[in-house]
Coordinates of C-alpha atoms in Angstrom, one line a residue:
Chain A
M1 CA -43.2 -28.7 -32.7
A2 CA -46.0 -31.0 -32.0
G3 CA -47.6 -31.2 -35.4
G4 CA -47.9 -27.5 -35.6
P5 CA -48.9 -26.4 -39.1
A6 CA -46.0 -25.8 -41.5
P7 CA -45.3 -22.0 -41.4
P8 CA -47.7 -20.6 -43.9
A9 CA -46.0 -19.5 -47.1
P10 CA -45.1 -15.8 -46.9
P11 CA -47.9 -14.8 -44.5
E12 CA -48.3 -11.3 -45.7
T13 CA -49.4 -12.4 -49.1
R14 CA -52.2 -14.6 -48.0
P15 CA -55.6 -13.0 -47.8
L16 CA -57.5 -13.5 -44.6
S17 CA -60.7 -15.5 -45.3
A18 CA -63.2 -17.4 -43.3
M19 CA -61.9 -20.6 -45.0
L20 CA -58.3 -19.9 -43.8
L21 CA -59.6 -19.1 -40.3
I22 CA -61.5 -22.4 -40.1
E23 CA -58.5 -24.4 -41.4
Q24 CA -56.2 -22.7 -38.9
A25 CA -58.7 -23.3 -36.1
L26 CA -58.7 -27.0 -36.9
N27 CA -54.9 -27.0 -37.1
G28 CA -54.9 -25.4 -33.7
L29 CA -57.3 -28.0 -32.3
Q30 CA -55.2 -30.8 -33.6
Y31 CA -52.0 -29.3 -32.2
G32 CA -53.7 -28.7 -28.9
I33 CA -54.9 -32.3 -28.6
M34 CA -51.5 -33.7 -29.4
L35 CA -50.1 -31.3 -26.7
F36 CA -52.6 -32.7 -24.3
L37 CA -51.4 -36.3 -24.8
M38 CA -47.9 -35.0 -23.8
A39 CA -49.0 -32.8 -21.0
A40 CA -51.3 -35.4 -19.4
G41 CA -48.4 -37.7 -18.6
L42 CA -46.3 -34.9 -17.2
T43 CA -49.1 -33.6 -15.0
L44 CA -50.1 -37.1 -13.8
V45 CA -46.5 -37.9 -12.9
F46 CA -46.2 -34.6 -11.1
G47 CA -49.6 -34.9 -9.4
V48 CA -49.1 -38.5 -8.1
M49 CA -45.4 -38.7 -7.5
G50 CA -44.4 -35.1 -7.1
L51 CA -41.7 -35.6 -9.8
I52 CA -40.7 -33.2 -12.5
N53 CA -39.6 -35.2 -15.5
L54 CA -37.6 -33.5 -18.2
A55 CA -37.1 -36.8 -20.0
H56 CA -40.8 -36.9 -21.0
G57 CA -39.8 -35.4 -24.4
S58 CA -37.4 -38.3 -24.9
L59 CA -40.2 -40.8 -24.5
Y60 CA -42.1 -38.8 -27.2
M61 CA -39.0 -39.2 -29.4
L62 CA -38.7 -42.9 -28.6
G63 CA -42.3 -43.4 -29.6
A64 CA -41.8 -41.7 -33.0
F65 CA -38.6 -43.7 -33.7
A66 CA -40.2 -47.0 -32.7
C67 CA -43.1 -46.2 -35.0
A68 CA -40.9 -45.2 -37.9
A69 CA -38.6 -48.2 -37.6
V70 CA -41.4 -50.7 -37.3
A71 CA -43.4 -49.1 -40.1
A72 CA -40.4 -49.1 -42.3
A73 CA -39.7 -52.8 -41.5
T74 CA -43.3 -54.1 -41.8
G75 CA -44.8 -51.6 -44.1
S76 CA -47.7 -51.1 -41.7
F77 CA -48.3 -47.8 -39.9
W78 CA -50.7 -49.5 -37.5
L79 CA -48.1 -52.0 -36.3
G80 CA -45.7 -49.0 -35.9
L81 CA -48.3 -47.3 -33.8
A82 CA -48.6 -50.3 -31.6
A83 CA -44.9 -50.6 -31.4
S84 CA -44.6 -46.9 -30.3
L85 CA -47.0 -47.5 -27.4
A86 CA -45.2 -50.7 -26.4
A87 CA -41.7 -49.2 -26.7
A88 CA -42.5 -46.0 -24.8
A89 CA -44.4 -47.8 -22.0
A90 CA -41.6 -50.3 -21.7
A91 CA -38.9 -47.6 -21.7
G92 CA -41.0 -45.7 -19.2
A93 CA -41.3 -48.6 -16.8
L94 CA -37.6 -49.4 -17.2
I95 CA -36.6 -45.8 -16.5
E96 CA -38.9 -45.6 -13.5
L97 CA -37.6 -48.8 -12.0
S98 CA -33.9 -48.0 -12.5
V99 CA -33.7 -44.3 -12.0
I100 CA -36.8 -42.4 -11.3
R101 CA -37.8 -44.2 -8.1
R102 CA -34.6 -43.1 -6.5
L103 CA -35.7 -39.5 -7.1
Y104 CA -39.1 -39.3 -5.4
A105 CA -37.6 -38.3 -2.1
R106 CA -35.2 -35.8 -3.6
D107 CA -35.7 -32.2 -4.2
H108 CA -36.7 -30.8 -7.6
L109 CA -33.2 -29.7 -8.3
D110 CA -31.9 -33.3 -8.2
Q111 CA -34.9 -34.4 -10.3
V112 CA -34.2 -31.8 -12.9
L113 CA -30.5 -32.8 -13.2
A114 CA -31.1 -36.5 -13.2
T115 CA -33.8 -36.3 -15.9
F116 CA -31.6 -33.8 -17.8
A117 CA -28.9 -36.6 -17.7
L118 CA -31.5 -39.0 -19.0
I119 CA -32.2 -36.7 -22.0
L120 CA -28.6 -36.7 -22.9
I121 CA -28.4 -40.5 -22.6
L122 CA -31.6 -41.2 -24.5
S123 CA -30.9 -38.6 -27.2
E124 CA -27.3 -39.7 -27.9
G125 CA -28.3 -43.4 -27.6
T126 CA -30.9 -42.9 -30.2
R127 CA -28.5 -41.0 -32.4
W128 CA -26.0 -43.9 -32.0
L129 CA -28.6 -46.4 -33.1
F130 CA -30.4 -44.5 -35.9
G131 CA -27.9 -41.9 -37.0
S132 CA -28.3 -38.1 -37.2
F133 CA -30.4 -38.1 -40.4
P134 CA -34.1 -37.8 -39.9
L135 CA -36.4 -40.7 -40.6
Y136 CA -39.6 -40.3 -42.5
L137 CA -42.9 -41.8 -41.5
D138 CA -45.6 -41.9 -44.2
I139 CA -49.2 -41.2 -43.4
P140 CA -51.2 -44.5 -43.8
A141 CA -52.9 -44.8 -47.2
A142 CA -56.3 -45.1 -45.6
L143 CA -55.9 -41.6 -44.1
S144 CA -54.0 -39.8 -46.8
G145 CA -55.4 -37.1 -48.9
P146 CA -57.8 -34.3 -48.2
V147 CA -61.4 -34.6 -47.2
R148 CA -64.1 -32.1 -48.0
L149 CA -65.7 -30.6 -45.0
P150 CA -69.2 -29.1 -44.9
G151 CA -68.7 -25.5 -46.2
G152 CA -66.4 -26.6 -49.0
I153 CA -63.1 -26.7 -47.1
D154 CA -60.6 -29.3 -48.1
Y155 CA -58.7 -30.4 -45.0
P156 CA -56.1 -33.2 -44.6
L157 CA -57.9 -36.4 -43.5
Y158 CA -55.0 -37.4 -41.3
R159 CA -55.1 -34.3 -39.3
L160 CA -58.9 -34.7 -38.9
A161 CA -58.3 -38.3 -37.7
L162 CA -55.7 -37.1 -35.2
I163 CA -58.3 -34.8 -33.7
G164 CA -60.8 -37.6 -33.5
F165 CA -58.3 -40.1 -32.2
G166 CA -56.8 -37.7 -29.7
L167 CA -60.2 -36.8 -28.4
A168 CA -61.0 -40.5 -28.0
V169 CA -57.8 -41.1 -26.1
A170 CA -58.5 -38.1 -23.9
A171 CA -62.0 -39.4 -23.2
G172 CA -60.6 -42.8 -22.4
L173 CA -58.1 -41.2 -20.0
F174 CA -60.8 -39.3 -18.2
L175 CA -62.8 -42.5 -17.9
L176 CA -59.8 -44.4 -16.6
I177 CA -59.1 -41.7 -13.9
G178 CA -62.8 -41.0 -13.1
R179 CA -64.4 -44.4 -13.3
T180 CA -61.9 -47.3 -12.7
R181 CA -60.3 -48.8 -9.7
L182 CA -56.9 -47.8 -11.0
G183 CA -58.2 -44.2 -11.4
I184 CA -59.4 -44.1 -7.8
R185 CA -55.9 -45.2 -6.7
I186 CA -54.3 -42.5 -8.8
R187 CA -56.5 -39.8 -7.4
A188 CA -56.0 -41.1 -3.9
G189 CA -52.2 -41.1 -4.6
E190 CA -52.5 -37.4 -5.5
A191 CA -54.4 -36.6 -2.4
D192 CA -52.4 -38.5 0.2
R193 CA -49.7 -41.1 -0.7
E194 CA -48.9 -42.2 2.8
M195 CA -52.5 -43.0 3.5
I196 CA -53.1 -45.2 0.5
A197 CA -49.8 -47.0 1.2
A198 CA -51.1 -47.6 4.7
L199 CA -54.3 -48.9 3.2
G200 CA -52.4 -51.7 1.5
V201 CA -52.1 -50.4 -2.0
D202 CA -48.7 -51.4 -3.5
I203 CA -47.5 -47.8 -4.0
S204 CA -44.4 -48.6 -5.9
R205 CA -46.3 -50.7 -8.5
L206 CA -48.8 -47.8 -8.8
Y207 CA -45.9 -45.4 -9.4
T208 CA -44.4 -47.6 -12.1
L209 CA -47.8 -48.0 -13.7
V210 CA -48.6 -44.2 -13.7
F211 CA -45.1 -43.5 -15.2
A212 CA -45.5 -46.1 -17.9
L213 CA -49.0 -44.8 -18.7
G214 CA -47.6 -41.2 -19.1
A215 CA -44.8 -42.6 -21.2
A216 CA -47.2 -44.5 -23.5
L217 CA -49.2 -41.3 -24.1
A218 CA -46.1 -39.4 -24.9
G219 CA -44.9 -42.2 -27.2
L220 CA -48.3 -42.3 -28.9
A221 CA -48.2 -38.5 -29.5
G222 CA -44.7 -38.8 -30.9
A223 CA -45.7 -41.5 -33.4
L224 CA -48.9 -39.7 -34.5
V225 CA -47.1 -36.4 -35.0
G226 CA -44.1 -38.1 -36.5
A227 CA -46.1 -38.8 -39.6
L228 CA -46.6 -35.0 -40.1
Q229 CA -43.0 -34.0 -39.7
S230 CA -39.6 -35.8 -39.8
V231 CA -38.6 -38.1 -37.0
Q232 CA -35.3 -37.0 -35.5
V233 CA -33.2 -36.7 -32.4
G234 CA -34.1 -33.6 -30.4
M235 CA -37.8 -33.5 -31.6
G236 CA -39.0 -34.1 -28.1
E237 CA -37.6 -31.1 -26.2
P238 CA -39.5 -28.3 -28.0
V239 CA -42.7 -30.3 -27.3
L240 CA -41.7 -30.9 -23.7
I241 CA -41.2 -27.2 -23.1
L242 CA -44.6 -26.5 -24.6
A243 CA -46.1 -29.2 -22.4
F244 CA -44.6 -27.3 -19.5
V245 CA -46.2 -24.1 -20.6
V246 CA -49.5 -26.1 -20.9
I247 CA -49.4 -27.5 -17.4
V248 CA -48.2 -24.2 -15.9
I249 CA -51.2 -22.5 -17.5
G250 CA -53.6 -25.3 -16.5
G251 CA -52.2 -25.8 -13.0
I252 CA -49.7 -28.6 -12.3
G253 CA -51.3 -31.9 -11.4
S254 CA -54.6 -31.1 -12.9
I255 CA -55.8 -33.2 -15.9
N256 CA -58.6 -30.8 -16.6
G257 CA -56.1 -28.0 -16.5
A258 CA -53.9 -29.9 -18.9
L259 CA -56.8 -30.2 -21.4
V260 CA -57.8 -26.6 -21.2
G261 CA -54.2 -25.4 -21.2
A262 CA -53.3 -27.6 -24.2
L263 CA -56.2 -26.3 -26.3
L264 CA -55.4 -22.8 -25.3
V265 CA -51.8 -23.1 -26.3
G266 CA -52.5 -25.0 -29.5
M267 CA -55.1 -22.4 -30.6
T268 CA -53.2 -19.3 -29.5
D269 CA -50.0 -20.5 -31.2
T270 CA -51.6 -21.5 -34.5
L271 CA -54.0 -18.6 -34.8
G272 CA -51.3 -16.2 -33.7
R273 CA -49.0 -17.4 -36.5
A274 CA -51.8 -17.1 -39.0
L275 CA -53.4 -13.9 -37.9
L276 CA -50.7 -11.6 -36.4
P277 CA -48.8 -11.0 -39.7
V278 CA -52.1 -10.2 -41.3
A279 CA -53.1 -7.9 -38.5
F280 CA -49.8 -6.0 -38.6
A281 CA -50.1 -5.6 -42.3
T282 CA -52.9 -3.1 -41.7
V283 CA -50.5 -0.8 -40.0
L284 CA -47.0 -1.7 -41.3
P285 CA -45.5 -2.3 -44.7
P286 CA -45.9 -6.0 -45.8
A287 CA -42.4 -7.2 -45.4
E288 CA -42.0 -5.6 -42.0
A289 CA -45.4 -6.8 -40.9
G290 CA -44.4 -10.3 -41.8
S291 CA -41.3 -10.4 -39.6
V292 CA -42.8 -8.4 -36.7
G293 CA -45.9 -10.6 -36.8
A294 CA -43.8 -13.8 -37.0
A295 CA -41.5 -12.8 -34.1
L296 CA -44.4 -11.8 -31.9
A297 CA -46.4 -14.9 -32.8
S298 CA -43.5 -17.1 -31.7
M299 CA -43.6 -15.4 -28.3
L300 CA -47.4 -15.3 -28.0
I301 CA -48.0 -18.4 -25.9
Y302 CA -45.3 -17.3 -23.4
I303 CA -47.0 -14.0 -23.1
V304 CA -50.3 -15.8 -22.4
M305 CA -48.5 -17.9 -19.8
A306 CA -47.2 -14.7 -18.1
G307 CA -50.6 -13.2 -18.2
V308 CA -52.2 -16.3 -16.5
L309 CA -49.4 -16.3 -13.9
V310 CA -50.0 -12.6 -13.0
M311 CA -53.7 -13.3 -12.4
R312 CA -53.5 -16.8 -11.0
P313 CA -50.0 -17.9 -9.9
G314 CA -51.2 -21.5 -9.4
G315 CA -52.6 -21.9 -12.9
L316 CA -56.2 -21.9 -14.1
F317 CA -57.1 -25.1 -12.3
G318 CA -54.3 -25.0 -9.7
R319 CA -54.9 -25.7 -6.0
A320 CA -52.5 -23.0 -4.9
Chain B
M1 CA -14.6 -27.2 6.2
R2 CA -10.9 -26.4 6.6
R3 CA -10.1 -28.3 3.4
E4 CA -12.3 -26.1 1.2
P5 CA -9.9 -23.1 1.0
V6 CA -7.0 -25.4 0.1
L7 CA -9.1 -27.0 -2.6
N8 CA -10.2 -23.6 -3.9
T9 CA -6.6 -22.5 -4.1
L10 CA -5.7 -25.7 -6.0
I11 CA -8.5 -25.2 -8.5
L12 CA -7.3 -21.7 -9.1
L13 CA -3.7 -22.7 -9.5
A14 CA -4.7 -25.4 -12.0
L15 CA -6.7 -22.9 -14.0
L16 CA -3.7 -20.6 -14.1
A17 CA -1.1 -23.3 -14.7
V18 CA -2.8 -25.0 -17.6
P19 CA -2.7 -22.1 -20.1
L20 CA 0.8 -21.1 -19.0
A21 CA 2.1 -24.6 -19.5
A22 CA 0.2 -24.8 -22.8
Q23 CA 1.8 -21.5 -23.9
A24 CA 5.2 -22.9 -23.0
L25 CA 4.5 -26.1 -24.9
D26 CA 3.1 -24.1 -27.8
E27 CA -0.4 -25.5 -27.6
P28 CA -2.6 -22.4 -28.1
F29 CA -5.7 -24.5 -28.4
L30 CA -5.4 -25.4 -24.7
V31 CA -5.3 -21.8 -23.8
T32 CA -8.6 -21.3 -25.6
L33 CA -10.0 -24.3 -23.7
A34 CA -9.0 -22.7 -20.4
T35 CA -10.5 -19.4 -21.5
K36 CA -13.7 -21.2 -22.3
A37 CA -13.7 -22.8 -18.9
A38 CA -13.1 -19.5 -17.2
I39 CA -16.0 -17.9 -19.1
L40 CA -18.4 -20.7 -18.5
A41 CA -17.4 -20.7 -14.8
L42 CA -18.4 -17.0 -14.7
A43 CA -21.8 -17.9 -16.1
G44 CA -22.1 -20.5 -13.4
V45 CA -21.0 -18.0 -10.7
G46 CA -24.0 -15.9 -11.8
L47 CA -26.4 -18.8 -11.5
N48 CA -24.9 -20.0 -8.2
L49 CA -26.0 -16.8 -6.5
A50 CA -29.6 -17.5 -7.5
L51 CA -29.5 -21.3 -7.2
G52 CA -27.1 -21.9 -4.4
L53 CA -27.6 -19.0 -2.1
G54 CA -31.1 -17.9 -3.1
G55 CA -32.5 -21.4 -3.6
M56 CA -34.1 -20.3 -7.0
V57 CA -33.7 -23.2 -9.4
S58 CA -33.6 -21.2 -12.6
F59 CA -33.6 -23.4 -15.7
G60 CA -33.5 -20.3 -17.9
H61 CA -30.1 -18.8 -17.4
A62 CA -29.4 -19.3 -21.1
A63 CA -31.7 -16.2 -21.5
F64 CA -29.2 -14.0 -19.7
F65 CA -26.2 -15.7 -21.3
G66 CA -27.6 -15.1 -24.7
I67 CA -28.7 -11.6 -24.0
G68 CA -25.1 -10.8 -23.0
G69 CA -23.9 -12.4 -26.3
Y70 CA -26.4 -10.5 -28.4
A71 CA -25.6 -7.2 -26.5
M72 CA -22.0 -7.7 -27.7
A73 CA -23.2 -8.3 -31.3
V74 CA -25.6 -5.4 -31.4
L75 CA -22.9 -3.0 -30.3
A76 CA -20.0 -4.4 -32.3
A77 CA -21.8 -5.2 -35.6
P78 CA -22.5 -1.6 -36.6
V79 CA -18.8 -0.8 -36.3
Q80 CA -17.8 -3.5 -38.7
A81 CA -20.5 -2.5 -41.1
Y82 CA -19.5 1.2 -40.8
E83 CA -23.0 2.2 -39.7
P84 CA -24.2 4.0 -36.6
L85 CA -25.9 2.0 -33.9
M86 CA -28.9 4.3 -34.0
T87 CA -29.8 7.7 -35.4
W88 CA -33.0 8.3 -33.4
P89 CA -33.6 9.7 -30.8
M90 CA -29.9 10.6 -30.9
D91 CA -26.9 9.7 -32.9
L92 CA -25.0 6.8 -31.3
P93 CA -22.2 4.9 -32.8
G94 CA -21.5 1.2 -32.0
T95 CA -18.5 0.3 -30.0
K96 CA -15.7 -2.3 -30.0
S97 CA -14.6 -1.4 -26.5
M98 CA -15.1 -4.3 -24.0
P99 CA -15.8 -2.2 -20.9
A100 CA -18.6 -0.4 -22.7
I101 CA -19.9 -3.7 -24.0
W102 CA -19.8 -5.4 -20.6
L103 CA -21.7 -2.6 -19.0
A104 CA -24.4 -2.8 -21.7
A105 CA -24.5 -6.6 -21.4
M106 CA -24.9 -6.5 -17.7
A107 CA -27.5 -3.8 -17.8
A108 CA -29.5 -5.7 -20.4
G109 CA -29.1 -9.0 -18.4
A110 CA -30.2 -7.2 -15.2
L111 CA -33.3 -5.7 -16.9
A112 CA -34.3 -9.1 -18.4
A113 CA -33.8 -10.7 -15.0
L114 CA -35.9 -8.1 -13.4
V115 CA -38.8 -8.8 -15.7
I116 CA -38.5 -12.6 -15.8
G117 CA -37.7 -12.7 -12.0
A118 CA -40.6 -10.5 -11.0
L119 CA -43.0 -12.7 -13.0
S120 CA -41.5 -16.0 -12.1
L121 CA -41.1 -15.3 -8.4
R122 CA -44.9 -15.0 -8.1
T123 CA -44.7 -18.7 -7.9
G124 CA -42.1 -21.1 -6.5
G125 CA -40.9 -24.7 -6.6
V126 CA -41.5 -26.6 -9.7
Y127 CA -43.4 -23.8 -11.3
F128 CA -40.4 -21.6 -11.1
I129 CA -38.2 -24.2 -12.9
M130 CA -40.7 -24.5 -15.7
I131 CA -41.4 -20.8 -16.1
T132 CA -37.8 -19.7 -16.2
L133 CA -37.3 -22.4 -18.8
A134 CA -40.3 -21.1 -20.8
F135 CA -39.1 -17.5 -20.8
A136 CA -35.7 -18.5 -22.0
Q137 CA -37.4 -20.5 -24.8
M138 CA -39.4 -17.4 -25.7
L139 CA -36.3 -15.4 -26.2
Y140 CA -34.8 -18.3 -28.2
Y141 CA -37.7 -18.3 -30.6
F142 CA -37.6 -14.6 -30.8
A143 CA -33.9 -14.6 -31.8
V144 CA -34.6 -17.4 -34.3
S145 CA -37.5 -15.5 -36.0
W146 CA -36.2 -11.9 -35.7
P147 CA -34.2 -11.3 -38.9
A148 CA -32.3 -8.2 -37.9
Y149 CA -29.4 -10.0 -36.2
G150 CA -29.0 -13.0 -38.4
G151 CA -32.0 -15.0 -37.2
E152 CA -31.2 -18.7 -37.0
D153 CA -27.7 -18.2 -38.6
G154 CA -26.5 -15.8 -35.9
I155 CA -24.0 -13.1 -36.6
S156 CA -20.2 -13.1 -36.8
I157 CA -18.0 -10.4 -35.4
Y158 CA -14.8 -10.7 -37.4
V159 CA -12.3 -9.0 -35.0
R160 CA -12.3 -9.5 -31.3
N161 CA -13.3 -6.4 -29.3
G162 CA -10.6 -4.4 -27.6
F163 CA -9.6 -3.7 -24.0
P164 CA -7.5 -0.7 -23.2
G165 CA -3.8 -1.7 -22.7
L166 CA -4.3 -5.3 -23.9
D167 CA -4.0 -7.2 -27.1
T168 CA -7.1 -9.3 -26.9
L169 CA -6.3 -11.2 -30.0
N170 CA -3.4 -12.8 -28.1
P171 CA -4.9 -15.9 -26.6
L172 CA -3.0 -15.7 -23.3
Q173 CA -3.8 -12.0 -22.8
F174 CA -7.5 -12.7 -23.5
F175 CA -7.4 -15.6 -21.0
G176 CA -5.8 -13.3 -18.4
L177 CA -8.6 -10.8 -18.9
C178 CA -11.3 -13.5 -18.6
L179 CA -9.7 -14.9 -15.5
G180 CA -9.4 -11.4 -14.0
V181 CA -13.2 -10.9 -14.5
L182 CA -13.9 -14.3 -13.0
L183 CA -11.8 -13.5 -9.9
L184 CA -13.5 -10.1 -9.5
A185 CA -16.9 -11.9 -9.7
L186 CA -15.8 -14.5 -7.2
G187 CA -14.6 -11.8 -4.9
A188 CA -17.9 -10.0 -5.2
M189 CA -19.8 -13.2 -4.5
H190 CA -17.7 -13.8 -1.5
L191 CA -18.5 -10.3 -0.2
I192 CA -22.2 -10.7 -1.1
A193 CA -22.5 -14.0 0.8
R194 CA -21.0 -12.4 3.9
S195 CA -23.0 -9.2 3.7
R196 CA -26.2 -8.5 5.5
F197 CA -28.0 -9.0 2.2
G198 CA -26.3 -12.4 1.7
L199 CA -27.2 -13.6 5.2
A200 CA -30.8 -12.4 4.7
L201 CA -31.0 -14.2 1.3
D202 CA -29.6 -17.3 2.8
G203 CA -32.3 -17.1 5.5
A204 CA -35.0 -16.5 2.9
R205 CA -33.9 -19.7 1.2
Q206 CA -34.0 -21.7 4.4
N207 CA -37.1 -20.2 6.0
P208 CA -38.9 -17.4 4.3
D209 CA -41.5 -17.1 7.0
R210 CA -38.9 -16.4 9.7
V211 CA -37.2 -13.9 7.5
A212 CA -40.5 -12.2 6.9
A213 CA -41.2 -12.2 10.6
L214 CA -37.9 -10.3 11.1
G215 CA -39.4 -7.5 8.9
L216 CA -37.5 -8.3 5.7
R217 CA -39.2 -9.1 2.4
P218 CA -38.0 -12.5 1.1
A219 CA -39.5 -12.0 -2.3
R220 CA -37.6 -8.7 -2.7
L221 CA -34.3 -10.2 -1.5
K222 CA -34.7 -13.0 -4.0
L223 CA -35.6 -10.7 -6.8
I224 CA -32.4 -8.6 -6.1
A225 CA -30.3 -11.8 -6.1
F226 CA -31.9 -12.9 -9.3
V227 CA -31.1 -9.6 -11.0
I228 CA -27.5 -9.7 -9.9
S229 CA -27.3 -13.3 -11.0
G230 CA -28.7 -12.4 -14.5
A231 CA -26.2 -9.5 -14.9
V232 CA -23.2 -11.7 -14.1
T233 CA -24.4 -14.5 -16.5
A234 CA -24.9 -11.8 -19.2
L235 CA -21.4 -10.6 -18.7
A236 CA -20.2 -14.2 -19.2
G237 CA -22.3 -14.3 -22.4
A238 CA -20.6 -11.2 -23.7
L239 CA -17.2 -12.7 -23.1
F240 CA -18.3 -16.0 -24.6
A241 CA -19.4 -14.2 -27.7
D242 CA -16.1 -12.5 -27.9
L243 CA -14.2 -15.8 -27.5
N244 CA -16.1 -17.3 -30.4
R245 CA -16.5 -14.0 -32.3
F246 CA -19.9 -15.3 -33.1
V247 CA -23.4 -15.1 -31.6
S248 CA -26.3 -17.4 -32.5
P249 CA -29.6 -18.4 -30.9
S250 CA -27.9 -21.6 -29.6
M251 CA -26.6 -19.4 -26.7
L252 CA -30.2 -19.1 -25.7
H253 CA -31.1 -22.7 -26.2
W254 CA -32.6 -24.6 -23.3
Q255 CA -29.6 -27.0 -23.4
T256 CA -27.3 -24.1 -22.5
S257 CA -29.5 -23.5 -19.5
G258 CA -29.1 -27.1 -18.5
E259 CA -25.3 -27.0 -19.0
I260 CA -24.9 -23.8 -16.8
M261 CA -26.9 -25.6 -14.2
V262 CA -24.7 -28.7 -14.5
F263 CA -21.5 -26.6 -13.9
V264 CA -23.0 -25.4 -10.6
I265 CA -24.2 -28.8 -9.4
L266 CA -21.2 -30.7 -10.7
G267 CA -18.9 -28.5 -8.6
G268 CA -21.3 -28.1 -5.7
A269 CA -24.3 -25.7 -5.4
G270 CA -23.7 -22.8 -3.0
R271 CA -20.0 -23.3 -2.9
L272 CA -18.0 -20.3 -3.9
F273 CA -15.7 -22.3 -6.3
G274 CA -18.4 -24.9 -7.2
P275 CA -19.0 -23.4 -10.7
V276 CA -15.3 -23.0 -11.4
A277 CA -14.6 -26.7 -10.6
G278 CA -17.8 -27.7 -12.5
A279 CA -17.1 -25.7 -15.6
A280 CA -13.5 -26.9 -15.7
I281 CA -14.5 -30.5 -15.4
F282 CA -17.2 -30.0 -18.0
V283 CA -14.8 -28.5 -20.5
L284 CA -12.3 -31.1 -19.8
L285 CA -14.8 -34.0 -20.3
E286 CA -16.1 -32.4 -23.4
H287 CA -12.5 -32.2 -24.8
L288 CA -11.4 -35.7 -23.7
L289 CA -14.6 -37.6 -24.4
G290 CA -15.3 -35.6 -27.5
G291 CA -12.0 -36.9 -28.9
V292 CA -13.0 -40.5 -28.1
S293 CA -16.5 -40.6 -29.3
E294 CA -18.9 -38.5 -31.4
Y295 CA -21.5 -39.5 -28.8
W296 CA -19.7 -38.1 -25.8
K297 CA -22.8 -36.6 -24.4
L298 CA -24.1 -40.1 -23.7
F299 CA -21.1 -40.6 -21.3
L300 CA -21.6 -37.1 -19.9
G301 CA -25.2 -38.1 -19.2
L302 CA -24.2 -41.3 -17.5
A303 CA -21.6 -39.4 -15.4
L304 CA -24.1 -36.8 -14.4
L305 CA -26.7 -39.4 -13.5
G306 CA -24.1 -41.1 -11.3
I307 CA -23.2 -37.9 -9.6
V308 CA -26.8 -36.9 -8.9
L309 CA -27.8 -40.4 -7.6
F310 CA -24.7 -41.2 -5.6
A311 CA -22.5 -38.2 -4.9
R312 CA -24.6 -35.4 -3.5
G313 CA -23.0 -32.1 -2.9
G314 CA -21.0 -32.1 -6.1
L315 CA -17.2 -32.4 -6.4
I316 CA -16.3 -29.9 -3.7
G317 CA -18.9 -31.5 -1.5
A318 CA -17.3 -34.9 -2.0
L319 CA -13.7 -33.6 -1.5
A320 CA -14.2 -31.0 1.2
G321 CA -17.1 -32.6 3.1
R322 CA -20.3 -31.0 4.0
A323 CA -20.2 -27.3 4.9
V324 CA -22.4 -24.3 5.4
A325 CA -23.9 -23.3 2.2
H326 CA -21.6 -20.4 1.4
D327 CA -18.2 -21.1 3.0

């Protein structure tokens, strides 16, 4: 999953401390911000074009593979990161031009099937090129190792950098949408696409641009998270499904909703995995508490989603 | 429209002829392949009621497929371990009898569909697709992390469960049994589509407001259809687990949901025999392309993309022409 923390070693044996709690909260924040990068593209594409794109997870995977391949060839993580952005954006534009634009007028069922087909093509194509074995992407030297936070907690510098970098990208995205000409067009496209086409905006170019932007964000997230875990075929789909949960919670089409939903999902999942086994240990024998807690923790975000839907079927920031 | 019954008969004859010919040519593997096609078709028949007739695009039918599979394992595993199924609140032994397993699988599938459907039908459209997907994924992660039934490794049932009067270990007899169940399900779907309920459901898909104005409750109609759909797909899951004598979380995987949906669409959504044609083609492609290339899903993806973009209405739609949704 998107840079989720490695499952804590036998959870029932770890004491619950304030340090652990802060560490897990930071992990949750980092996880949530990476999920936001994924969810933002999905929700933008849905908001502007009305398209449900299952292949968004494949773009995440492509970004990770591009980064790993370029970093391995050049020895520079930063060149890899640039490559992931370029590769995912280019793939996104290409897919939009060749397939996706034929789907805007179709119903959601056709969109689901066509993008499901794209997943098969992109996953198997990547497997063909790179093989079934996972690639490994090293954390850049400048960001490796722990850093001591105020309060005496040692926390991986790379994860901290992800939080900072992700927040900066998120801020940039909000500025782009809120303050620039392109952002005005995107928001106008969400509100009334016939009208802005009638006003002389080249709508098909706007669509390609939005799709490529979403793809680039997904590719960036894939590359950033790829350094925390292995880079392999099939890494995109679990994240895609979580991104769906995020935008369902936040309200489909809403960028604010995606941010709130992503942080909620990231925090709930991470803290649930850390805390539930400990909480169950107070009422159950340790081994049982571990498995019950872990099983429940793995379902927790879906329970949260169901709860949100019962109260607000259109999501927290939804228009419905 | 007149061509569709002929086409349906041909599909059925082909499904019947292949295993018989395979048996005559002493190719038992082909019988197993046809059995797989019949079982996957049954899973598609279940989804077709929700998707084709009810217009509910469920991307989470792997949940019911997997629940059916696990129902089989939960009932049959205690027998092979010589343990009771439960001792509290009452003593209950496990069972190796297919009819009992099928009932349990359908009940479990219906119950899960009731809960998932009641929550998911609060929304519609694209939300429904994502939510059904998310609920199936929830069960997948539960199955992976719950150690009692093998967790990620799944669980093997060494001997196929029995059916009174049949030798289920004989591939041809097991195929006949699966085909019989498939035909029963197709018959039931035919009757449902023509019943008052089916007509109302068809109306609820096309225009919920008008159905509501007639004094019917579209949401309840859809929920009932979703529950029946889940039960049928769970039955297919129990049979699939018996075919492989193995259950694992992969039955609950999102890709399984996608494949069940592909059967329905490939054949033609809303067509009675759509899932049968779709599953047969899928199994055939898997077998043929899988023999040519390790990366056969790449070609499957290309074929699927071509069908969605250029051949709307699926195979039966292409061969039999446009028709009313359930003829």
